[in-house]
Coordinates of C-alpha atoms and ligand atoms in Angstrom, one line a residue:
X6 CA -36.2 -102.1 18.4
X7 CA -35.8 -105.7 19.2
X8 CA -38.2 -107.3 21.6
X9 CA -37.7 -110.3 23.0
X10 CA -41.0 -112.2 23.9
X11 CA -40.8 -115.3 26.0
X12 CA -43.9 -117.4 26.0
X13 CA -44.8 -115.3 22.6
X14 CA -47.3 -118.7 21.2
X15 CA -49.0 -118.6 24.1
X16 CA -52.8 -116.7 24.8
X17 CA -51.3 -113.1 25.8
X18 CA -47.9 -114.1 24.1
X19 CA -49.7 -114.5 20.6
X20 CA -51.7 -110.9 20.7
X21 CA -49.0 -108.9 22.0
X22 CA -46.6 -110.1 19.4
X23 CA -49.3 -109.4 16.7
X24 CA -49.5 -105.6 18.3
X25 CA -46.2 -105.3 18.5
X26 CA -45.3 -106.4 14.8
X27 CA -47.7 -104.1 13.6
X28 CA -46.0 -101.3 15.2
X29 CA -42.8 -102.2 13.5
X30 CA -41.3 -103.9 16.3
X31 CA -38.5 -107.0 15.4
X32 CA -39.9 -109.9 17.5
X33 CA -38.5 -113.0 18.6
X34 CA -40.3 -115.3 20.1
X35 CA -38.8 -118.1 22.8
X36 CA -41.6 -120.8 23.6
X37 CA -40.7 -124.5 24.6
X38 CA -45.1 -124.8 23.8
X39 CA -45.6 -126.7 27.1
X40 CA -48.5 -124.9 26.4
X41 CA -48.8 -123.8 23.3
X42 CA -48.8 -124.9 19.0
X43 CA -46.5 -124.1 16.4
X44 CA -48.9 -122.9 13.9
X45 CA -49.6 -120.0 16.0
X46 CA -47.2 -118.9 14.6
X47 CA -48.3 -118.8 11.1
X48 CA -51.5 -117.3 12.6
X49 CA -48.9 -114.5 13.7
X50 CA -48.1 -114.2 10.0
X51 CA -51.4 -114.4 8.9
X52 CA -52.4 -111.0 10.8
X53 CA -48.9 -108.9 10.0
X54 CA -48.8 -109.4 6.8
X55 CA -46.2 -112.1 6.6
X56 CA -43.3 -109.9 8.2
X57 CA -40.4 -111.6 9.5
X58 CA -40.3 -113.3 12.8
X59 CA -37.7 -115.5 14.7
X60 CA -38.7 -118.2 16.7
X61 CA -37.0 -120.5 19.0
X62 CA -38.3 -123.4 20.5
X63 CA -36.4 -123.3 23.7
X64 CA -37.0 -123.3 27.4
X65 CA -36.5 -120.2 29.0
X66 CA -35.5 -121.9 33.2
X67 CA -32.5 -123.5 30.9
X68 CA -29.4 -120.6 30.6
X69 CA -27.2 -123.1 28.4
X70 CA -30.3 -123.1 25.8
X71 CA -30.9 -119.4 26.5
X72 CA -27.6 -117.9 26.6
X73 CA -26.9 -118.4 22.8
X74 CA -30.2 -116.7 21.9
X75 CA -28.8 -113.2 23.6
X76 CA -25.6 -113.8 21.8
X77 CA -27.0 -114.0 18.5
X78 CA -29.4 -111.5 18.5
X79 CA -29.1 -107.8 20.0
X80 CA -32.3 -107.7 22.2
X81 CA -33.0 -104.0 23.0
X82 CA -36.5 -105.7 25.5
X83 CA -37.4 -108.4 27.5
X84 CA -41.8 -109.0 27.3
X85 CA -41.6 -111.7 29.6
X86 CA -44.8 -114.1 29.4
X87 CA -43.3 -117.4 29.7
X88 CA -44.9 -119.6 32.8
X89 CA -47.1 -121.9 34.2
X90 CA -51.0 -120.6 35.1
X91 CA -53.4 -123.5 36.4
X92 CA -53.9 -122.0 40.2
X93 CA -55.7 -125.8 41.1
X94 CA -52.5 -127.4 39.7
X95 CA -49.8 -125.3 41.2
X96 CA -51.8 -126.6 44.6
X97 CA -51.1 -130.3 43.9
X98 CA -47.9 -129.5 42.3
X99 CA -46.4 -126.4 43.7
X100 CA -42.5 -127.9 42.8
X101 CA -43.3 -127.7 39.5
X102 CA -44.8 -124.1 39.4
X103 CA -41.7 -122.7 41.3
X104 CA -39.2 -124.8 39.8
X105 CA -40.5 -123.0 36.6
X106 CA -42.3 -119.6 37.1
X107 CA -39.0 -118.5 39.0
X108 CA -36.1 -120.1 37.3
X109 CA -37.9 -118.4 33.4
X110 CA -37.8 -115.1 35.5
X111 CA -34.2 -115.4 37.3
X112 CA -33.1 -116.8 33.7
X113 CA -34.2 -113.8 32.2
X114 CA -33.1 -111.4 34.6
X115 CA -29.8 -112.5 34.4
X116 CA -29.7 -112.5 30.3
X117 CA -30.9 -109.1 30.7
X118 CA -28.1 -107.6 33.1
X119 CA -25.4 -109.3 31.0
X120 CA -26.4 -108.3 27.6
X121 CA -27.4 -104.9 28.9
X122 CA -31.2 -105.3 28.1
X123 CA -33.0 -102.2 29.2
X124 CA -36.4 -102.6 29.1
X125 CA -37.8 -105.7 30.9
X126 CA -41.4 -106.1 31.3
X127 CA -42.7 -109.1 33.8
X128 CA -46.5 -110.3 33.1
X129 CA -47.9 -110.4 36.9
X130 CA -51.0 -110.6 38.5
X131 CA -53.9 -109.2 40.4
X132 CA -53.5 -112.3 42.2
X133 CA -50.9 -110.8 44.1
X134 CA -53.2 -108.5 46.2
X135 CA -54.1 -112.0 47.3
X136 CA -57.4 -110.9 49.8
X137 CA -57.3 -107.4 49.5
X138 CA -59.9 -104.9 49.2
X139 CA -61.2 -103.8 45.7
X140 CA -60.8 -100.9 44.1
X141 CA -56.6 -102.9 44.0
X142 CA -54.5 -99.9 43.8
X143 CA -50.6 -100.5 42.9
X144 CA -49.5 -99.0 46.4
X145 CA -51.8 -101.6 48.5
X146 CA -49.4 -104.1 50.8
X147 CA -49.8 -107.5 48.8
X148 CA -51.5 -110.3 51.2
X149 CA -50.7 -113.7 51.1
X150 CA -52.5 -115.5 48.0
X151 CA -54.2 -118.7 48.7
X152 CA -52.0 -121.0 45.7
X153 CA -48.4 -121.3 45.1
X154 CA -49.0 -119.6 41.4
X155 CA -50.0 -116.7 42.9
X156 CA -46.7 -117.4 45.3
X157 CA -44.6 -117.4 42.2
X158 CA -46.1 -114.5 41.0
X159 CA -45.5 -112.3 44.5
X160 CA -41.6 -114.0 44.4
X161 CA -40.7 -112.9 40.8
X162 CA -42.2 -109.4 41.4
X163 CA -39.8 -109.5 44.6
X164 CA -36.7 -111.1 42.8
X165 CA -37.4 -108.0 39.6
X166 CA -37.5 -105.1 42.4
X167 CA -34.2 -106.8 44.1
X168 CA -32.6 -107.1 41.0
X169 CA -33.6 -103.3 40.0
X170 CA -32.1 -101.9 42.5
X171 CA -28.2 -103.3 41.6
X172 CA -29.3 -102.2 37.8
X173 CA -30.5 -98.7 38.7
X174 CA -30.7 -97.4 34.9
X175 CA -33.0 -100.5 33.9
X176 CA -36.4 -100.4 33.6
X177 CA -38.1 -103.3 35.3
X178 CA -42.1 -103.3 34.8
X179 CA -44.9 -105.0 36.7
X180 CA -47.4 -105.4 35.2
X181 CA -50.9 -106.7 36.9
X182 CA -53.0 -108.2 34.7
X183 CA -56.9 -108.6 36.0
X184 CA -59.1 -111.1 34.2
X185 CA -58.1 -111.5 30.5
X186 CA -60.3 -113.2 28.1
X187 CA -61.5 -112.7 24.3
X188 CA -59.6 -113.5 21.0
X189 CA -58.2 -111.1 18.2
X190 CA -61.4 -110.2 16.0
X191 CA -59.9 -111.7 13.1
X192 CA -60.8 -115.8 14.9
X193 CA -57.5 -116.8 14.1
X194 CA -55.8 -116.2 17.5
X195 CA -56.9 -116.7 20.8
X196 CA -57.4 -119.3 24.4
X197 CA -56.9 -122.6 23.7
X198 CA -57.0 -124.5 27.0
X199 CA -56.3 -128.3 27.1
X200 CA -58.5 -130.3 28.5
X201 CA -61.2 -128.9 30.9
X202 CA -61.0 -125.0 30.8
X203 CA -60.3 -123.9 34.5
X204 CA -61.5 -120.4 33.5
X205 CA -65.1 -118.9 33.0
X206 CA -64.4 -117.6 29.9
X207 CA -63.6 -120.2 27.6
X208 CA -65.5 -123.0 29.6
X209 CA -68.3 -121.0 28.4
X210 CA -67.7 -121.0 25.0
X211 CA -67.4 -125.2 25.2
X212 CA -70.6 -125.5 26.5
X213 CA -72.2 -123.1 23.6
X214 CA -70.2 -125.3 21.0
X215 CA -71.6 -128.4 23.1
X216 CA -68.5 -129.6 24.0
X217 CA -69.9 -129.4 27.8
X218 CA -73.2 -129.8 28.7
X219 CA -73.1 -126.9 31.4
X220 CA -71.5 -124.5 32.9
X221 CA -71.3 -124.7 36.7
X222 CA -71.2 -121.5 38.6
X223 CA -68.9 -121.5 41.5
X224 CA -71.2 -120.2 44.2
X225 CA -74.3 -117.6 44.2
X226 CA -74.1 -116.6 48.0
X227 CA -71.5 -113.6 47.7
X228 CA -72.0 -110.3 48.5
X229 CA -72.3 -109.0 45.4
X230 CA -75.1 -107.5 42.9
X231 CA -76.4 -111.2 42.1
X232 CA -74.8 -113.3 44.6
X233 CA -71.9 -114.4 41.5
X234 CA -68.3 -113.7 41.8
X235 CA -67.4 -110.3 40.3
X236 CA -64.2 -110.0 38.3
X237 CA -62.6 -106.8 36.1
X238 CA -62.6 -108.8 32.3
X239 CA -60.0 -107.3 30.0
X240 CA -60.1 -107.7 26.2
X241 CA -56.7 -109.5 25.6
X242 CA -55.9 -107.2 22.7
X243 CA -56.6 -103.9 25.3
X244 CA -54.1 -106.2 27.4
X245 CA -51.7 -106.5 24.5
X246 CA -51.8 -102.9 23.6
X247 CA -51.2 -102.5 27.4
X248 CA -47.2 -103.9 26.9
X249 CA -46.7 -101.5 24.1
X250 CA -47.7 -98.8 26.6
X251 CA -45.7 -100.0 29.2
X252 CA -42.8 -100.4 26.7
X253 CA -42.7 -96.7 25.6
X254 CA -44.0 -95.4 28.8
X255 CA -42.6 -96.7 31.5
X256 CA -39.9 -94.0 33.1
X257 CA -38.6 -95.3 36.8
X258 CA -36.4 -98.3 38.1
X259 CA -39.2 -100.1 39.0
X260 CA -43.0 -99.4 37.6
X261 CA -46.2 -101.2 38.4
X262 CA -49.5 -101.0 37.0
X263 CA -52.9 -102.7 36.9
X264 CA -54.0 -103.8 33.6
X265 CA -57.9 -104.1 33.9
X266 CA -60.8 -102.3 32.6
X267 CA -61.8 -100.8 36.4
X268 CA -65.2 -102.3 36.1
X269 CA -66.5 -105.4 37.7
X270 CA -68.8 -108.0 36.0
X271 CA -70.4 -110.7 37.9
X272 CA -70.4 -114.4 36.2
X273 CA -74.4 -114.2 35.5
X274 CA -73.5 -110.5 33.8
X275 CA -70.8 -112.4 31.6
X276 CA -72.9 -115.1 31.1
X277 CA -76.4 -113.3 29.8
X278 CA -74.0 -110.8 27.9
X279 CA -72.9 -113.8 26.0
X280 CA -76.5 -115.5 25.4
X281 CA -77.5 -111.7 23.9
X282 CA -75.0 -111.0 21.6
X283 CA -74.5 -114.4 20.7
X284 CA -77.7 -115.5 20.5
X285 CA -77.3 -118.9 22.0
X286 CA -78.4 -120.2 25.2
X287 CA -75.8 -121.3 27.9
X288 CA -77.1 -123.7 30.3
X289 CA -75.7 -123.5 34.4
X290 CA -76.0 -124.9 37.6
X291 CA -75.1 -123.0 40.5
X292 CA -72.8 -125.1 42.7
X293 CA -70.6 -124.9 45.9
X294 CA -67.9 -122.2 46.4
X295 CA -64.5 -123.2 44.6
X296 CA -62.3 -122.8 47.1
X297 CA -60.0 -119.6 47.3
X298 CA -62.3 -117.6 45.1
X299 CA -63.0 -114.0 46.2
X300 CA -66.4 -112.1 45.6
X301 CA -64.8 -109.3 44.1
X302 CA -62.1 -108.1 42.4
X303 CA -61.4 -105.2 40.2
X304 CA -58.6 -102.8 39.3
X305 CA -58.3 -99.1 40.1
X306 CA -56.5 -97.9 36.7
X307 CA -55.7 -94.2 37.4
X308 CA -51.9 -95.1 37.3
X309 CA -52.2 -96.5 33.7
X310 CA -54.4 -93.9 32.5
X311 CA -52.4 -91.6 34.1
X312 CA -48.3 -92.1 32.9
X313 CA -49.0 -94.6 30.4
X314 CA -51.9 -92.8 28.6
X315 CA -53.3 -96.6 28.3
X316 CA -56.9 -97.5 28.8
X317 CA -59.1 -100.2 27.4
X318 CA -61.4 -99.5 24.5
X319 CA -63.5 -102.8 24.2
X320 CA -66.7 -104.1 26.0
X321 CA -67.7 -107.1 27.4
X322 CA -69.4 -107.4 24.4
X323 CA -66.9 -107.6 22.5
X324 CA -65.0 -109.8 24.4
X325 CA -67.4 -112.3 24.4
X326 CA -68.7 -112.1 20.4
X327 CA -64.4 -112.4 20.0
X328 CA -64.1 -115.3 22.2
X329 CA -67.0 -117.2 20.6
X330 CA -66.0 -116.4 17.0
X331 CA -62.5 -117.6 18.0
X332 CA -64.0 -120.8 20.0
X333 CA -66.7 -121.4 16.9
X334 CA -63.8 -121.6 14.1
X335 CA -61.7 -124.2 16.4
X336 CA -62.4 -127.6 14.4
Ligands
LIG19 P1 -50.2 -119.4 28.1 O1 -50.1 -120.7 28.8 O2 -51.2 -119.3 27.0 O3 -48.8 -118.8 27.6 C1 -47.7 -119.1 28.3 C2 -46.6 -119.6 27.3 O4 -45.4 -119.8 28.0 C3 -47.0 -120.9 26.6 O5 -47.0 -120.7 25.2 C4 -46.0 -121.9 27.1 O6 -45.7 -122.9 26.2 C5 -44.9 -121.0 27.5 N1 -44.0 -121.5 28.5 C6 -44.2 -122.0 29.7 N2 -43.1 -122.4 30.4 C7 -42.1 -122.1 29.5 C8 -40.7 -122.2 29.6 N3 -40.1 -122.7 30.7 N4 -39.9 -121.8 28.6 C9 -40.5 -121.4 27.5 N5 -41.8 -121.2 27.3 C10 -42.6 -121.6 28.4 O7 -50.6 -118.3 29.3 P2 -51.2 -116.8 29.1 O8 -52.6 -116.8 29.5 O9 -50.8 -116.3 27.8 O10 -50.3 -116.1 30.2 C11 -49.1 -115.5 30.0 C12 -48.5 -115.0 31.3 O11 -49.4 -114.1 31.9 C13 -48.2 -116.1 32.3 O12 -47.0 -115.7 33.0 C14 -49.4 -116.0 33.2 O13 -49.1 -116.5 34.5 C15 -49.7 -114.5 33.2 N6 -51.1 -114.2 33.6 C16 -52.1 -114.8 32.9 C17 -53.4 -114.5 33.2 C18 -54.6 -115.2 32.5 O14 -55.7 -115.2 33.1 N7 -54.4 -115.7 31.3 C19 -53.7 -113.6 34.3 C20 -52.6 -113.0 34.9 C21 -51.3 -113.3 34.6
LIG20 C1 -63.9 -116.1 37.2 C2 -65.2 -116.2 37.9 C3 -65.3 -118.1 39.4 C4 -65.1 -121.1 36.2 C5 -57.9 -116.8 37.6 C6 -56.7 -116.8 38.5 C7 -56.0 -115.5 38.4 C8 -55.7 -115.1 37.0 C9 -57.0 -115.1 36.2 C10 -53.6 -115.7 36.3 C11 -65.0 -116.6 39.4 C12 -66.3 -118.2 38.3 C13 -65.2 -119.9 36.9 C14 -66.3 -121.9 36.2 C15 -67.4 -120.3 37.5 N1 -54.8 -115.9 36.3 N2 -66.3 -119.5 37.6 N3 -67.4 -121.4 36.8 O1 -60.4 -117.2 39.4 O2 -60.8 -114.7 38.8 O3 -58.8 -115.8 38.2 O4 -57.6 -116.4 36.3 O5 -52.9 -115.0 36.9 O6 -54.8 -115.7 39.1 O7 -57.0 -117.2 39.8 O8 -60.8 -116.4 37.0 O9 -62.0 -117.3 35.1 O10 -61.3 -118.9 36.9 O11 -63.1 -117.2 37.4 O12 -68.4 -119.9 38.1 O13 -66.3 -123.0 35.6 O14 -66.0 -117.2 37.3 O15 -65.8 -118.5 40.6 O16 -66.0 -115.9 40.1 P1 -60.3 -116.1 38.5 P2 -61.8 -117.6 36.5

């Protein structure tokens, strides 16, 4: 089987595509690496054993660039990663984030109905339960998010389940991810953000290397077990292993599913996790709100569990001893 993985050098992209070669899957990987480096990809190598892989540089909004890649090879799936993900900078620049998080999608959609792909697999959000209550379940109405990424997310989940419907023997999958974070345990692979990390996870692992001073914690007056925001952290190889589920599993038109671990972890949690099994000391401030955080969110995974006989395996402890070794071997 022939997967087709757009945005496959990317953070998600990269682990997924090292999961799925290892399964035996043909991959081929179309990245333009707005976001992303090239040797990724012999990091890819490195960790299946050298087995072949195609890659295109190419952007996936462009269907004159794109178009050619579905004639030449005979994609049997669509794991569709591709996108923009800074929530602050889709607020100053929302253009930019619809112009592209759409057009990848609509792109895709199209290639797929054409050259008769059935599988397509679309990486969403929990983002798109915008303020609603956790435990998320799949069947919950989806509020309005508070940034146009989350926007883009709600409208290509919209565009797949309109585009289902005129392709009824498709299989079009959702799939929600919670809070990924982590690196592949071998350090090779993993978050490379540029500039300053906009996420928890890696912005702790710059101040343990000392490339920040501190961490600032966005708020300790929430109602929650210490006051700190409370998220469902997924190990991004339990996420990966998640779209090789969904691949084999998913049966209907249109299927949705959570990817989290159902637990919530509150940013003090993450951070004295980290300082115990890594033995080094991360310096914070607590500071104001950021604005159009949420105390809490976390998944409810029975669907997952359930038809995809998918659930994740590793800890918070391992995420963070994966993320650091990952972080530590950067030079
Ligand atoms: P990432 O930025 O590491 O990977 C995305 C990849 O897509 C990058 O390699 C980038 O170069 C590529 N890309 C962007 N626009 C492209 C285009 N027009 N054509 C071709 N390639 C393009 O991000 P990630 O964390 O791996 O996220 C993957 C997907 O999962 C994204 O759609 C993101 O919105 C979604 N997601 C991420 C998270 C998270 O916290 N990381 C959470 C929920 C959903
Ligand atoms: C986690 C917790 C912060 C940084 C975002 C997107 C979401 C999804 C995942 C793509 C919160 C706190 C953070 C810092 C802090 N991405 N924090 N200091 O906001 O849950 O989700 O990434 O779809 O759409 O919104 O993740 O890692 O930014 O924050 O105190 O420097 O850590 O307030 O409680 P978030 P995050």
């Amino acid at each position: 089987m022939k997967v087709l993985v757009s945005g496959g050098t990317g953070y998600i992209g990269s682990h997924t595509v090292v999961e799925l070669m290892n399964l035996g899957y043909e991959v081929v990987i179309v990245d333009n690496l707005y976001n992303s480096q090239l040797e990724v990809l012999d990091k890819i190598k490195q960790l299946t054993n050298n087995k072949a892989l195609k890659f295109y540089e190419a952007d996936c909004s462009d269907l004159t660039v794109i178009e050619p890649i579905f004639i030449e090879e005979k994609i049997d799936a669509i794991i569709h990663f591709a996108g923009y993900k800074a929530v602050g900078e889709s607020v100053a620049k929302p253009l930019k984030y619809y112009q592209n998080n759409l057009n990848t999608t609509m792109v895709l959609a199209m290639m797929a109905e054409k050259y008769k792909v059935q599988n397509f697999i679309f990486s969403s959000s929990a983002t798109v339960y915008g303020e609603g209550v956790s435990p998320l379940v799949e069947t919950m109405d989806l509020k309005e998010t508070s940034n146009p990424y989350g926007e883009t997310k709600k409208m290509s989940e919209r565009i797949l389940r309109d585009f289902a419907k005129n392709n009824p023997d498709m299989k079009i999958t959702l799939l929600r991810y919670f809070n990924p974070i982590g690196a592949h345990k071998s350090g090779l692979i993993g978050e490379k953000p540029q500039g300053i990390p906009n996420n928890l996870m890696p912005y702790v692992t710059q101040v343990a290397k000392g490339i920040r001073e501190k961490l600032f914690v966005f708020g300790n007056d929430y109602d929650t077990v210490d006051g700190t925001g409370v998220r469902d952290y997924i190990h991004v190889v339990d996420l990966a292993k998640g779209h090789i589920a969904a691949l084999k599993g998913s049966k209907d038109n249109v299927n949705i599913y959570n990817l989290g671990s159902g637990v919530g972890t509150s940013v003090l949690e993450l951070i004295q996790t980290f300082e115990k099994v890594n033995h080094i000391k991360i310096p914070y401030e607590i500071v104001d709100r950021r604005p159009g955080d949420l105390a809490t969110v976390y998944a409810d995974v029975n669907k997952a569990k359930k038809e995809l006989n998918w659930q994740t395996e590793l800890t918070i402890e391992d995420m963070v001893k994966d993320a650091w070794r990952f972080e530590n071997n950067l030079k």
